[in-house]
Amino acid sequence: MYKINYQKVLEMKLKQIEKEEKKPKLLLHACCAPCSSYVLEYLSQYFLIDVYYYNPNISSKDEYQQRAFELVRFVKEKEFPNPVKVIIEDYNPEEFYEIAHGLEACEEGGKRCFECYKLRLERTAEKALIGGYDYFTTTLSISPLKNAKKLNEIGADLQHDYGIHYLFSDFKKKDGYKRSIELSKEFNLYRQRYCGCIFSKKNTAVCKTE
């Protein structure tokens, strides 16, 4: 089966955008500052970006607020070619537990995670449509633990449903993940040891004791 190289797809799109007179507006879903660091450094050359922090999967309000604080701090301290704004949603974990109901026993990286991808991406698409953005996408594909193929398939479906362009990507490519680690060290960013939800947190704790 033919495997799509989403980094190549992204590069082709960025070449088209470079030829446009006006920079398009991008709503970028972000899970945390470390994952956003390289993505913002990369994409801010081509877009006017609003970073959308919406992650009801995160296990506690304190963790949610700490990640949000670090994201805002990074955007303030890092210089970008074009202005970047951060939008922080209120913490509402009930939205995650609703989609996770019945999937509690799923392994990490399985169906529960895919439903979580969809939850966050669909909210981003809705906000992008209402806000008049040209594109939407997510930082999630920068993680080696996230399924970029599934993320992009969900993005493609939402693009069709909402009539707004999804920016296909696999940000871990071309040393993107490596660069995010470098930027995290440079800006002394808080790097969490689990994805965010209570299930991934428990899984991390089990791994540490084995």
JSON list of C-alpha atoms in Angstrom, two decimals:
[
{"chain": "A", "resi": 1, "resn": "MET", "atom": "CA", "xyz": [0.00, 0.00, 0.00]},
{"chain": "A", "resi": 2, "resn": "TYR", "atom": "CA", "xyz": [1.25, 3.46, -0.92]},
{"chain": "A", "resi": 3, "resn": "LYS", "atom": "CA", "xyz": [2.42, 5.42, 2.12]},
{"chain": "A", "resi": 4, "resn": "ILE", "atom": "CA", "xyz": [1.88, 9.18, 2.01]},
{"chain": "A", "resi": 5, "resn": "ASN", "atom": "CA", "xyz": [4.85, 11.34, 2.98]},
{"chain": "A", "resi": 6, "resn": "TYR", "atom": "CA", "xyz": [3.01, 14.11, 4.80]},
{"chain": "A", "resi": 7, "resn": "GLN", "atom": "CA", "xyz": [6.15, 16.21, 5.17]},
{"chain": "A", "resi": 8, "resn": "LYS", "atom": "CA", "xyz": [6.46, 16.30, 1.38]},
{"chain": "A", "resi": 9, "resn": "VAL", "atom": "CA", "xyz": [2.79, 17.23, 1.12]},
{"chain": "A", "resi": 10, "resn": "LEU", "atom": "CA", "xyz": [3.40, 20.07, 3.58]},
{"chain": "A", "resi": 11, "resn": "GLU", "atom": "CA", "xyz": [6.45, 21.32, 1.70]},
{"chain": "A", "resi": 12, "resn": "MET", "atom": "CA", "xyz": [4.49, 21.45, -1.56]},
{"chain": "A", "resi": 13, "resn": "LYS", "atom": "CA", "xyz": [1.73, 23.45, 0.13]},
{"chain": "A", "resi": 14, "resn": "LEU", "atom": "CA", "xyz": [4.22, 25.88, 1.68]},
{"chain": "A", "resi": 15, "resn": "LYS", "atom": "CA", "xyz": [5.78, 26.52, -1.74]},
{"chain": "A", "resi": 16, "resn": "GLN", "atom": "CA", "xyz": [2.33, 27.49, -3.02]},
{"chain": "A", "resi": 17, "resn": "ILE", "atom": "CA", "xyz": [1.73, 29.74, -0.04]},
{"chain": "A", "resi": 18, "resn": "GLU", "atom": "CA", "xyz": [5.06, 31.52, -0.56]},
{"chain": "A", "resi": 19, "resn": "LYS", "atom": "CA", "xyz": [3.75, 32.77, -3.91]},
{"chain": "A", "resi": 20, "resn": "GLU", "atom": "CA", "xyz": [0.65, 34.34, -2.37]},
{"chain": "A", "resi": 21, "resn": "GLU", "atom": "CA", "xyz": [0.66, 38.08, -1.78]},
{"chain": "A", "resi": 22, "resn": "LYS", "atom": "CA", "xyz": [-1.15, 37.85, 1.54]},
{"chain": "A", "resi": 23, "resn": "LYS", "atom": "CA", "xyz": [-0.11, 35.54, 4.38]},
{"chain": "A", "resi": 24, "resn": "PRO", "atom": "CA", "xyz": [-2.92, 33.12, 5.26]},
{"chain": "A", "resi": 25, "resn": "LYS", "atom": "CA", "xyz": [-4.29, 32.76, 8.80]},
{"chain": "A", "resi": 26, "resn": "LEU", "atom": "CA", "xyz": [-3.65, 29.46, 10.57]},
{"chain": "A", "resi": 27, "resn": "LEU", "atom": "CA", "xyz": [-5.32, 28.15, 13.72]},
{"chain": "A", "resi": 28, "resn": "LEU", "atom": "CA", "xyz": [-2.78, 25.81, 15.24]},
{"chain": "A", "resi": 29, "resn": "HIS", "atom": "CA", "xyz": [-3.99, 23.38, 17.88]},
{"chain": "A", "resi": 30, "resn": "ALA", "atom": "CA", "xyz": [-1.26, 22.97, 20.51]},
{"chain": "A", "resi": 31, "resn": "CYS", "atom": "CA", "xyz": [-0.90, 20.37, 23.23]},
{"chain": "A", "resi": 32, "resn": "CYS", "atom": "CA", "xyz": [2.04, 22.01, 25.04]},
{"chain": "A", "resi": 33, "resn": "ALA", "atom": "CA", "xyz": [4.95, 24.43, 24.66]},
{"chain": "A", "resi": 34, "resn": "PRO", "atom": "CA", "xyz": [7.66, 21.84, 23.78]},
{"chain": "A", "resi": 35, "resn": "CYS", "atom": "CA", "xyz": [5.61, 20.38, 20.91]},
{"chain": "A", "resi": 36, "resn": "SER", "atom": "CA", "xyz": [4.67, 23.86, 19.71]},
{"chain": "A", "resi": 37, "resn": "SER", "atom": "CA", "xyz": [8.22, 25.22, 19.77]},
{"chain": "A", "resi": 38, "resn": "TYR", "atom": "CA", "xyz": [9.56, 23.85, 16.50]},
{"chain": "A", "resi": 39, "resn": "VAL", "atom": "CA", "xyz": [6.18, 23.97, 14.75]},
{"chain": "A", "resi": 40, "resn": "LEU", "atom": "CA", "xyz": [5.84, 27.68, 15.46]},
{"chain": "A", "resi": 41, "resn": "GLU", "atom": "CA", "xyz": [9.44, 28.37, 14.47]},
{"chain": "A", "resi": 42, "resn": "TYR", "atom": "CA", "xyz": [8.79, 26.55, 11.18]},
{"chain": "A", "resi": 43, "resn": "LEU", "atom": "CA", "xyz": [5.31, 27.72, 10.23]},
{"chain": "A", "resi": 44, "resn": "SER", "atom": "CA", "xyz": [5.47, 31.33, 11.38]},
{"chain": "A", "resi": 45, "resn": "GLN", "atom": "CA", "xyz": [7.49, 32.08, 8.24]},
{"chain": "A", "resi": 46, "resn": "TYR", "atom": "CA", "xyz": [4.41, 31.31, 6.13]},
{"chain": "A", "resi": 47, "resn": "PHE", "atom": "CA", "xyz": [1.34, 32.06, 8.25]},
{"chain": "A", "resi": 48, "resn": "LEU", "atom": "CA", "xyz": [-0.25, 34.48, 10.67]},
{"chain": "A", "resi": 49, "resn": "ILE", "atom": "CA", "xyz": [-0.75, 32.04, 13.54]},
{"chain": "A", "resi": 50, "resn": "ASP", "atom": "CA", "xyz": [-3.13, 31.84, 16.45]},
{"chain": "A", "resi": 51, "resn": "VAL", "atom": "CA", "xyz": [-2.19, 29.00, 18.79]},
{"chain": "A", "resi": 52, "resn": "TYR", "atom": "CA", "xyz": [-5.23, 27.19, 20.17]},
{"chain": "A", "resi": 53, "resn": "TYR", "atom": "CA", "xyz": [-4.71, 25.46, 23.50]},
{"chain": "A", "resi": 54, "resn": "TYR", "atom": "CA", "xyz": [-7.61, 23.04, 23.90]},
{"chain": "A", "resi": 55, "resn": "ASN", "atom": "CA", "xyz": [-6.83, 19.78, 25.71]},
{"chain": "A", "resi": 56, "resn": "PRO", "atom": "CA", "xyz": [-9.63, 18.45, 27.91]},
{"chain": "A", "resi": 57, "resn": "ASN", "atom": "CA", "xyz": [-7.77, 15.13, 28.09]},
{"chain": "A", "resi": 58, "resn": "ILE", "atom": "CA", "xyz": [-5.20, 16.55, 30.54]},
{"chain": "A", "resi": 59, "resn": "SER", "atom": "CA", "xyz": [-5.46, 14.77, 33.87]},
{"chain": "A", "resi": 60, "resn": "SER", "atom": "CA", "xyz": [-5.70, 17.72, 36.28]},
{"chain": "A", "resi": 61, "resn": "LYS", "atom": "CA", "xyz": [-6.38, 21.44, 36.33]},
{"chain": "A", "resi": 62, "resn": "ASP", "atom": "CA", "xyz": [-2.94, 22.18, 37.75]},
{"chain": "A", "resi": 63, "resn": "GLU", "atom": "CA", "xyz": [-1.27, 20.29, 34.89]},
{"chain": "A", "resi": 64, "resn": "TYR", "atom": "CA", "xyz": [-3.52, 22.03, 32.38]},
{"chain": "A", "resi": 65, "resn": "GLN", "atom": "CA", "xyz": [-2.64, 25.45, 33.72]},
{"chain": "A", "resi": 66, "resn": "GLN", "atom": "CA", "xyz": [1.07, 24.73, 33.92]},
{"chain": "A", "resi": 67, "resn": "ARG", "atom": "CA", "xyz": [1.21, 23.66, 30.27]},
{"chain": "A", "resi": 68, "resn": "ALA", "atom": "CA", "xyz": [-0.84, 26.70, 29.27]},
{"chain": "A", "resi": 69, "resn": "PHE", "atom": "CA", "xyz": [1.46, 29.02, 31.21]},
{"chain": "A", "resi": 70, "resn": "GLU", "atom": "CA", "xyz": [4.56, 27.54, 29.56]},
{"chain": "A", "resi": 71, "resn": "LEU", "atom": "CA", "xyz": [3.01, 27.91, 26.11]},
{"chain": "A", "resi": 72, "resn": "VAL", "atom": "CA", "xyz": [2.22, 31.59, 26.71]},
{"chain": "A", "resi": 73, "resn": "ARG", "atom": "CA", "xyz": [5.69, 32.18, 28.15]},
{"chain": "A", "resi": 74, "resn": "PHE", "atom": "CA", "xyz": [7.40, 30.58, 25.17]},
{"chain": "A", "resi": 75, "resn": "VAL", "atom": "CA", "xyz": [5.44, 32.65, 22.66]},
{"chain": "A", "resi": 76, "resn": "LYS", "atom": "CA", "xyz": [6.31, 35.83, 24.56]},
{"chain": "A", "resi": 77, "resn": "GLU", "atom": "CA", "xyz": [10.02, 35.01, 24.79]},
{"chain": "A", "resi": 78, "resn": "LYS", "atom": "CA", "xyz": [10.62, 33.59, 21.31]},
{"chain": "A", "resi": 79, "resn": "GLU", "atom": "CA", "xyz": [10.95, 35.90, 18.32]},
{"chain": "A", "resi": 80, "resn": "PHE", "atom": "CA", "xyz": [8.93, 34.94, 15.24]},
{"chain": "A", "resi": 81, "resn": "PRO", "atom": "CA", "xyz": [8.89, 36.30, 11.68]},
{"chain": "A", "resi": 82, "resn": "ASN", "atom": "CA", "xyz": [5.19, 37.13, 12.12]},
{"chain": "A", "resi": 83, "resn": "PRO", "atom": "CA", "xyz": [3.07, 37.81, 15.22]},
{"chain": "A", "resi": 84, "resn": "VAL", "atom": "CA", "xyz": [1.80, 34.78, 17.14]},
{"chain": "A", "resi": 85, "resn": "LYS", "atom": "CA", "xyz": [-1.19, 34.89, 19.50]},
{"chain": "A", "resi": 86, "resn": "VAL", "atom": "CA", "xyz": [-2.26, 32.28, 22.06]},
{"chain": "A", "resi": 87, "resn": "ILE", "atom": "CA", "xyz": [-5.88, 31.33, 22.79]},
{"chain": "A", "resi": 88, "resn": "ILE", "atom": "CA", "xyz": [-6.45, 29.35, 25.99]},
{"chain": "A", "resi": 89, "resn": "GLU", "atom": "CA", "xyz": [-9.68, 27.40, 26.42]},
{"chain": "A", "resi": 90, "resn": "ASP", "atom": "CA", "xyz": [-11.18, 26.73, 29.84]},
{"chain": "A", "resi": 91, "resn": "TYR", "atom": "CA", "xyz": [-10.41, 23.35, 31.37]},
{"chain": "A", "resi": 92, "resn": "ASN", "atom": "CA", "xyz": [-13.31, 20.96, 30.77]},
{"chain": "A", "resi": 93, "resn": "PRO", "atom": "CA", "xyz": [-12.23, 17.33, 31.35]},
{"chain": "A", "resi": 94, "resn": "GLU", "atom": "CA", "xyz": [-15.82, 16.05, 31.11]},
{"chain": "A", "resi": 95, "resn": "GLU", "atom": "CA", "xyz": [-15.56, 16.44, 27.33]},
{"chain": "A", "resi": 96, "resn": "PHE", "atom": "CA", "xyz": [-12.69, 13.96, 27.26]},
{"chain": "A", "resi": 97, "resn": "TYR", "atom": "CA", "xyz": [-14.27, 11.45, 29.66]},
{"chain": "A", "resi": 98, "resn": "GLU", "atom": "CA", "xyz": [-17.41, 11.46, 27.53]},
{"chain": "A", "resi": 99, "resn": "ILE", "atom": "CA", "xyz": [-15.55, 10.30, 24.41]},
{"chain": "A", "resi": 100, "resn": "ALA", "atom": "CA", "xyz": [-13.33, 7.93, 26.46]},
{"chain": "A", "resi": 101, "resn": "HIS", "atom": "CA", "xyz": [-16.31, 6.16, 28.04]},
{"chain": "A", "resi": 102, "resn": "GLY", "atom": "CA", "xyz": [-16.18, 2.48, 27.17]},
{"chain": "A", "resi": 103, "resn": "LEU", "atom": "CA", "xyz": [-12.60, 2.79, 25.90]},
{"chain": "A", "resi": 104, "resn": "GLU", "atom": "CA", "xyz": [-10.89, 2.90, 29.28]},
{"chain": "A", "resi": 105, "resn": "ALA", "atom": "CA", "xyz": [-9.19, -0.46, 28.72]},
{"chain": "A", "resi": 106, "resn": "CYS", "atom": "CA", "xyz": [-7.74, 0.45, 25.31]},
{"chain": "A", "resi": 107, "resn": "GLU", "atom": "CA", "xyz": [-3.97, 0.44, 24.99]},
{"chain": "A", "resi": 108, "resn": "GLU", "atom": "CA", "xyz": [-2.12, 3.72, 24.56]},
{"chain": "A", "resi": 109, "resn": "GLY", "atom": "CA", "xyz": [-2.03, 4.67, 20.89]},
{"chain": "A", "resi": 110, "resn": "GLY", "atom": "CA", "xyz": [-5.28, 2.86, 20.12]},
{"chain": "A", "resi": 111, "resn": "LYS", "atom": "CA", "xyz": [-8.93, 3.76, 19.59]},
{"chain": "A", "resi": 112, "resn": "ARG", "atom": "CA", "xyz": [-9.23, 5.94, 22.71]},
{"chain": "A", "resi": 113, "resn": "CYS", "atom": "CA", "xyz": [-6.32, 8.08, 21.52]},
{"chain": "A", "resi": 114, "resn": "PHE", "atom": "CA", "xyz": [-7.85, 8.35, 18.04]},
{"chain": "A", "resi": 115, "resn": "GLU", "atom": "CA", "xyz": [-11.11, 9.60, 19.55]},
{"chain": "A", "resi": 116, "resn": "CYS", "atom": "CA", "xyz": [-9.09, 12.12, 21.55]},
{"chain": "A", "resi": 117, "resn": "TYR", "atom": "CA", "xyz": [-7.35, 13.29, 18.38]},
{"chain": "A", "resi": 118, "resn": "LYS", "atom": "CA", "xyz": [-10.75, 13.77, 16.75]},
{"chain": "A", "resi": 119, "resn": "LEU", "atom": "CA", "xyz": [-12.18, 15.63, 19.75]},
{"chain": "A", "resi": 120, "resn": "ARG", "atom": "CA", "xyz": [-9.40, 18.21, 19.74]},
{"chain": "A", "resi": 121, "resn": "LEU", "atom": "CA", "xyz": [-9.12, 18.54, 15.98]},
{"chain": "A", "resi": 122, "resn": "GLU", "atom": "CA", "xyz": [-12.85, 18.92, 15.47]},
{"chain": "A", "resi": 123, "resn": "ARG", "atom": "CA", "xyz": [-13.06, 21.69, 18.06]},
{"chain": "A", "resi": 124, "resn": "THR", "atom": "CA", "xyz": [-10.15, 23.39, 16.27]},
{"chain": "A", "resi": 125, "resn": "ALA", "atom": "CA", "xyz": [-11.91, 23.08, 12.90]},
{"chain": "A", "resi": 126, "resn": "GLU", "atom": "CA", "xyz": [-15.10, 24.56, 14.39]},
{"chain": "A", "resi": 127, "resn": "LYS", "atom": "CA", "xyz": [-13.22, 27.51, 15.87]},
{"chain": "A", "resi": 128, "resn": "ALA", "atom": "CA", "xyz": [-11.26, 28.03, 12.64]},
{"chain": "A", "resi": 129, "resn": "LEU", "atom": "CA", "xyz": [-14.47, 28.15, 10.62]},
{"chain": "A", "resi": 130, "resn": "ILE", "atom": "CA", "xyz": [-16.14, 30.62, 12.98]},
{"chain": "A", "resi": 131, "resn": "GLY", "atom": "CA", "xyz": [-12.98, 32.76, 13.20]},
{"chain": "A", "resi": 132, "resn": "GLY", "atom": "CA", "xyz": [-12.45, 33.02, 9.45]},
{"chain": "A", "resi": 133, "resn": "TYR", "atom": "CA", "xyz": [-9.10, 31.23, 9.36]},
{"chain": "A", "resi": 134, "resn": "ASP", "atom": "CA", "xyz": [-7.70, 29.89, 6.11]},
{"chain": "A", "resi": 135, "resn": "TYR", "atom": "CA", "xyz": [-6.18, 26.73, 7.59]},
{"chain": "A", "resi": 136, "resn": "PHE", "atom": "CA", "xyz": [-6.17, 24.62, 10.72]},
{"chain": "A", "resi": 137, "resn": "THR", "atom": "CA", "xyz": [-3.79, 21.93, 11.96]},
{"chain": "A", "resi": 138, "resn": "THR", "atom": "CA", "xyz": [-2.23, 20.49, 15.11]},
{"chain": "A", "resi": 139, "resn": "THR", "atom": "CA", "xyz": [1.21, 20.15, 16.68]},
{"chain": "A", "resi": 140, "resn": "LEU", "atom": "CA", "xyz": [0.47, 16.55, 17.69]},
{"chain": "A", "resi": 141, "resn": "SER", "atom": "CA", "xyz": [2.28, 14.91, 14.77]},
{"chain": "A", "resi": 142, "resn": "ILE", "atom": "CA", "xyz": [5.64, 16.10, 16.13]},
{"chain": "A", "resi": 143, "resn": "SER", "atom": "CA", "xyz": [5.52, 13.39, 18.80]},
{"chain": "A", "resi": 144, "resn": "PRO", "atom": "CA", "xyz": [7.08, 10.01, 17.93]},
{"chain": "A", "resi": 145, "resn": "LEU", "atom": "CA", "xyz": [4.27, 8.50, 20.02]},
{"chain": "A", "resi": 146, "resn": "LYS", "atom": "CA", "xyz": [1.45, 10.00, 17.94]},
{"chain": "A", "resi": 147, "resn": "ASN", "atom": "CA", "xyz": [0.03, 8.39, 14.81]},
{"chain": "A", "resi": 148, "resn": "ALA", "atom": "CA", "xyz": [0.59, 10.98, 12.08]},
{"chain": "A", "resi": 149, "resn": "LYS", "atom": "CA", "xyz": [-1.31, 8.93, 9.50]},
{"chain": "A", "resi": 150, "resn": "LYS", "atom": "CA", "xyz": [-4.41, 8.84, 11.69]},
{"chain": "A", "resi": 151, "resn": "LEU", "atom": "CA", "xyz": [-4.13, 12.53, 12.56]},
{"chain": "A", "resi": 152, "resn": "ASN", "atom": "CA", "xyz": [-4.00, 13.47, 8.90]},
{"chain": "A", "resi": 153, "resn": "GLU", "atom": "CA", "xyz": [-6.89, 11.15, 8.01]},
{"chain": "A", "resi": 154, "resn": "ILE", "atom": "CA", "xyz": [-9.01, 12.84, 10.68]},
{"chain": "A", "resi": 155, "resn": "GLY", "atom": "CA", "xyz": [-7.88, 16.24, 9.41]},
{"chain": "A", "resi": 156, "resn": "ALA", "atom": "CA", "xyz": [-8.87, 15.30, 5.87]},
{"chain": "A", "resi": 157, "resn": "ASP", "atom": "CA", "xyz": [-12.36, 14.25, 7.01]},
{"chain": "A", "resi": 158, "resn": "LEU", "atom": "CA", "xyz": [-12.82, 17.50, 8.95]},
{"chain": "A", "resi": 159, "resn": "GLN", "atom": "CA", "xyz": [-11.60, 19.52, 5.99]},
{"chain": "A", "resi": 160, "resn": "HIS", "atom": "CA", "xyz": [-14.38, 17.95, 3.96]},
{"chain": "A", "resi": 161, "resn": "ASP", "atom": "CA", "xyz": [-17.02, 18.36, 6.67]},
{"chain": "A", "resi": 162, "resn": "TYR", "atom": "CA", "xyz": [-16.21, 21.98, 7.60]},
{"chain": "A", "resi": 163, "resn": "GLY", "atom": "CA", "xyz": [-15.00, 23.33, 4.28]},
{"chain": "A", "resi": 164, "resn": "ILE", "atom": "CA", "xyz": [-11.77, 24.73, 5.70]},
{"chain": "A", "resi": 165, "resn": "HIS", "atom": "CA", "xyz": [-8.27, 23.70, 4.62]},
{"chain": "A", "resi": 166, "resn": "TYR", "atom": "CA", "xyz": [-6.40, 21.26, 6.85]},
{"chain": "A", "resi": 167, "resn": "LEU", "atom": "CA", "xyz": [-2.63, 21.65, 6.78]},
{"chain": "A", "resi": 168, "resn": "PHE", "atom": "CA", "xyz": [-1.28, 18.12, 6.38]},
{"chain": "A", "resi": 169, "resn": "SER", "atom": "CA", "xyz": [1.93, 17.48, 8.28]},
{"chain": "A", "resi": 170, "resn": "ASP", "atom": "CA", "xyz": [4.31, 15.15, 10.03]},
{"chain": "A", "resi": 171, "resn": "PHE", "atom": "CA", "xyz": [6.30, 17.62, 12.07]},
{"chain": "A", "resi": 172, "resn": "LYS", "atom": "CA", "xyz": [8.66, 15.03, 13.54]},
{"chain": "A", "resi": 173, "resn": "LYS", "atom": "CA", "xyz": [10.28, 14.71, 10.09]},
{"chain": "A", "resi": 174, "resn": "LYS", "atom": "CA", "xyz": [13.38, 16.67, 9.06]},
{"chain": "A", "resi": 175, "resn": "ASP", "atom": "CA", "xyz": [14.62, 16.59, 12.68]},
{"chain": "A", "resi": 176, "resn": "GLY", "atom": "CA", "xyz": [11.53, 18.45, 13.87]},
{"chain": "A", "resi": 177, "resn": "TYR", "atom": "CA", "xyz": [11.31, 16.47, 17.08]},
{"chain": "A", "resi": 178, "resn": "LYS", "atom": "CA", "xyz": [15.03, 16.92, 17.68]},
{"chain": "A", "resi": 179, "resn": "ARG", "atom": "CA", "xyz": [14.68, 20.68, 17.18]},
{"chain": "A", "resi": 180, "resn": "SER", "atom": "CA", "xyz": [11.79, 20.79, 19.65]},
{"chain": "A", "resi": 181, "resn": "ILE", "atom": "CA", "xyz": [14.05, 19.25, 22.30]},
{"chain": "A", "resi": 182, "resn": "GLU", "atom": "CA", "xyz": [16.75, 21.83, 21.54]},
{"chain": "A", "resi": 183, "resn": "LEU", "atom": "CA", "xyz": [14.26, 24.70, 21.86]},
{"chain": "A", "resi": 184, "resn": "SER", "atom": "CA", "xyz": [12.86, 23.21, 25.06]},
{"chain": "A", "resi": 185, "resn": "LYS", "atom": "CA", "xyz": [16.34, 23.27, 26.58]},
{"chain": "A", "resi": 186, "resn": "GLU", "atom": "CA", "xyz": [17.06, 26.75, 25.27]},
{"chain": "A", "resi": 187, "resn": "PHE", "atom": "CA", "xyz": [13.89, 28.20, 26.82]},
{"chain": "A", "resi": 188, "resn": "ASN", "atom": "CA", "xyz": [13.90, 25.88, 29.84]},
{"chain": "A", "resi": 189, "resn": "LEU", "atom": "CA", "xyz": [10.43, 24.60, 29.01]},
{"chain": "A", "resi": 190, "resn": "TYR", "atom": "CA", "xyz": [8.53, 22.23, 31.26]},
{"chain": "A", "resi": 191, "resn": "ARG", "atom": "CA", "xyz": [8.50, 18.85, 29.50]},
{"chain": "A", "resi": 192, "resn": "GLN", "atom": "CA", "xyz": [5.85, 16.51, 30.87]},
{"chain": "A", "resi": 193, "resn": "ARG", "atom": "CA", "xyz": [6.53, 12.77, 30.99]},
{"chain": "A", "resi": 194, "resn": "TYR", "atom": "CA", "xyz": [3.13, 11.65, 29.71]},
{"chain": "A", "resi": 195, "resn": "CYS", "atom": "CA", "xyz": [0.73, 12.69, 26.98]},
{"chain": "A", "resi": 196, "resn": "GLY", "atom": "CA", "xyz": [-1.82, 14.22, 29.29]},
{"chain": "A", "resi": 197, "resn": "CYS", "atom": "CA", "xyz": [-4.73, 11.95, 30.20]},
{"chain": "A", "resi": 198, "resn": "ILE", "atom": "CA", "xyz": [-5.04, 9.87, 33.34]},
{"chain": "A", "resi": 199, "resn": "PHE", "atom": "CA", "xyz": [-4.58, 6.69, 31.31]},
{"chain": "A", "resi": 200, "resn": "SER", "atom": "CA", "xyz": [-1.24, 7.78, 29.84]},
{"chain": "A", "resi": 201, "resn": "LYS", "atom": "CA", "xyz": [-0.17, 9.00, 33.28]},
{"chain": "A", "resi": 202, "resn": "LYS", "atom": "CA", "xyz": [-0.88, 5.59, 34.81]},
{"chain": "A", "resi": 203, "resn": "ASN", "atom": "CA", "xyz": [0.94, 3.88, 31.95]},
{"chain": "A", "resi": 204, "resn": "THR", "atom": "CA", "xyz": [4.02, 6.04, 32.57]},
{"chain": "A", "resi": 205, "resn": "ALA", "atom": "CA", "xyz": [3.95, 5.20, 36.27]},
{"chain": "A", "resi": 206, "resn": "VAL", "atom": "CA", "xyz": [3.79, 1.48, 35.49]},
{"chain": "A", "resi": 207, "resn": "CYS", "atom": "CA", "xyz": [6.73, 1.75, 33.08]},
{"chain": "A", "resi": 208, "resn": "LYS", "atom": "CA", "xyz": [8.82, 3.50, 35.72]},
{"chain": "A", "resi": 209, "resn": "THR", "atom": "CA", "xyz": [8.31, 0.67, 38.22]},
{"chain": "A", "resi": 210, "resn": "GLU", "atom": "CA", "xyz": [9.13, -2.18, 35.85]}
]
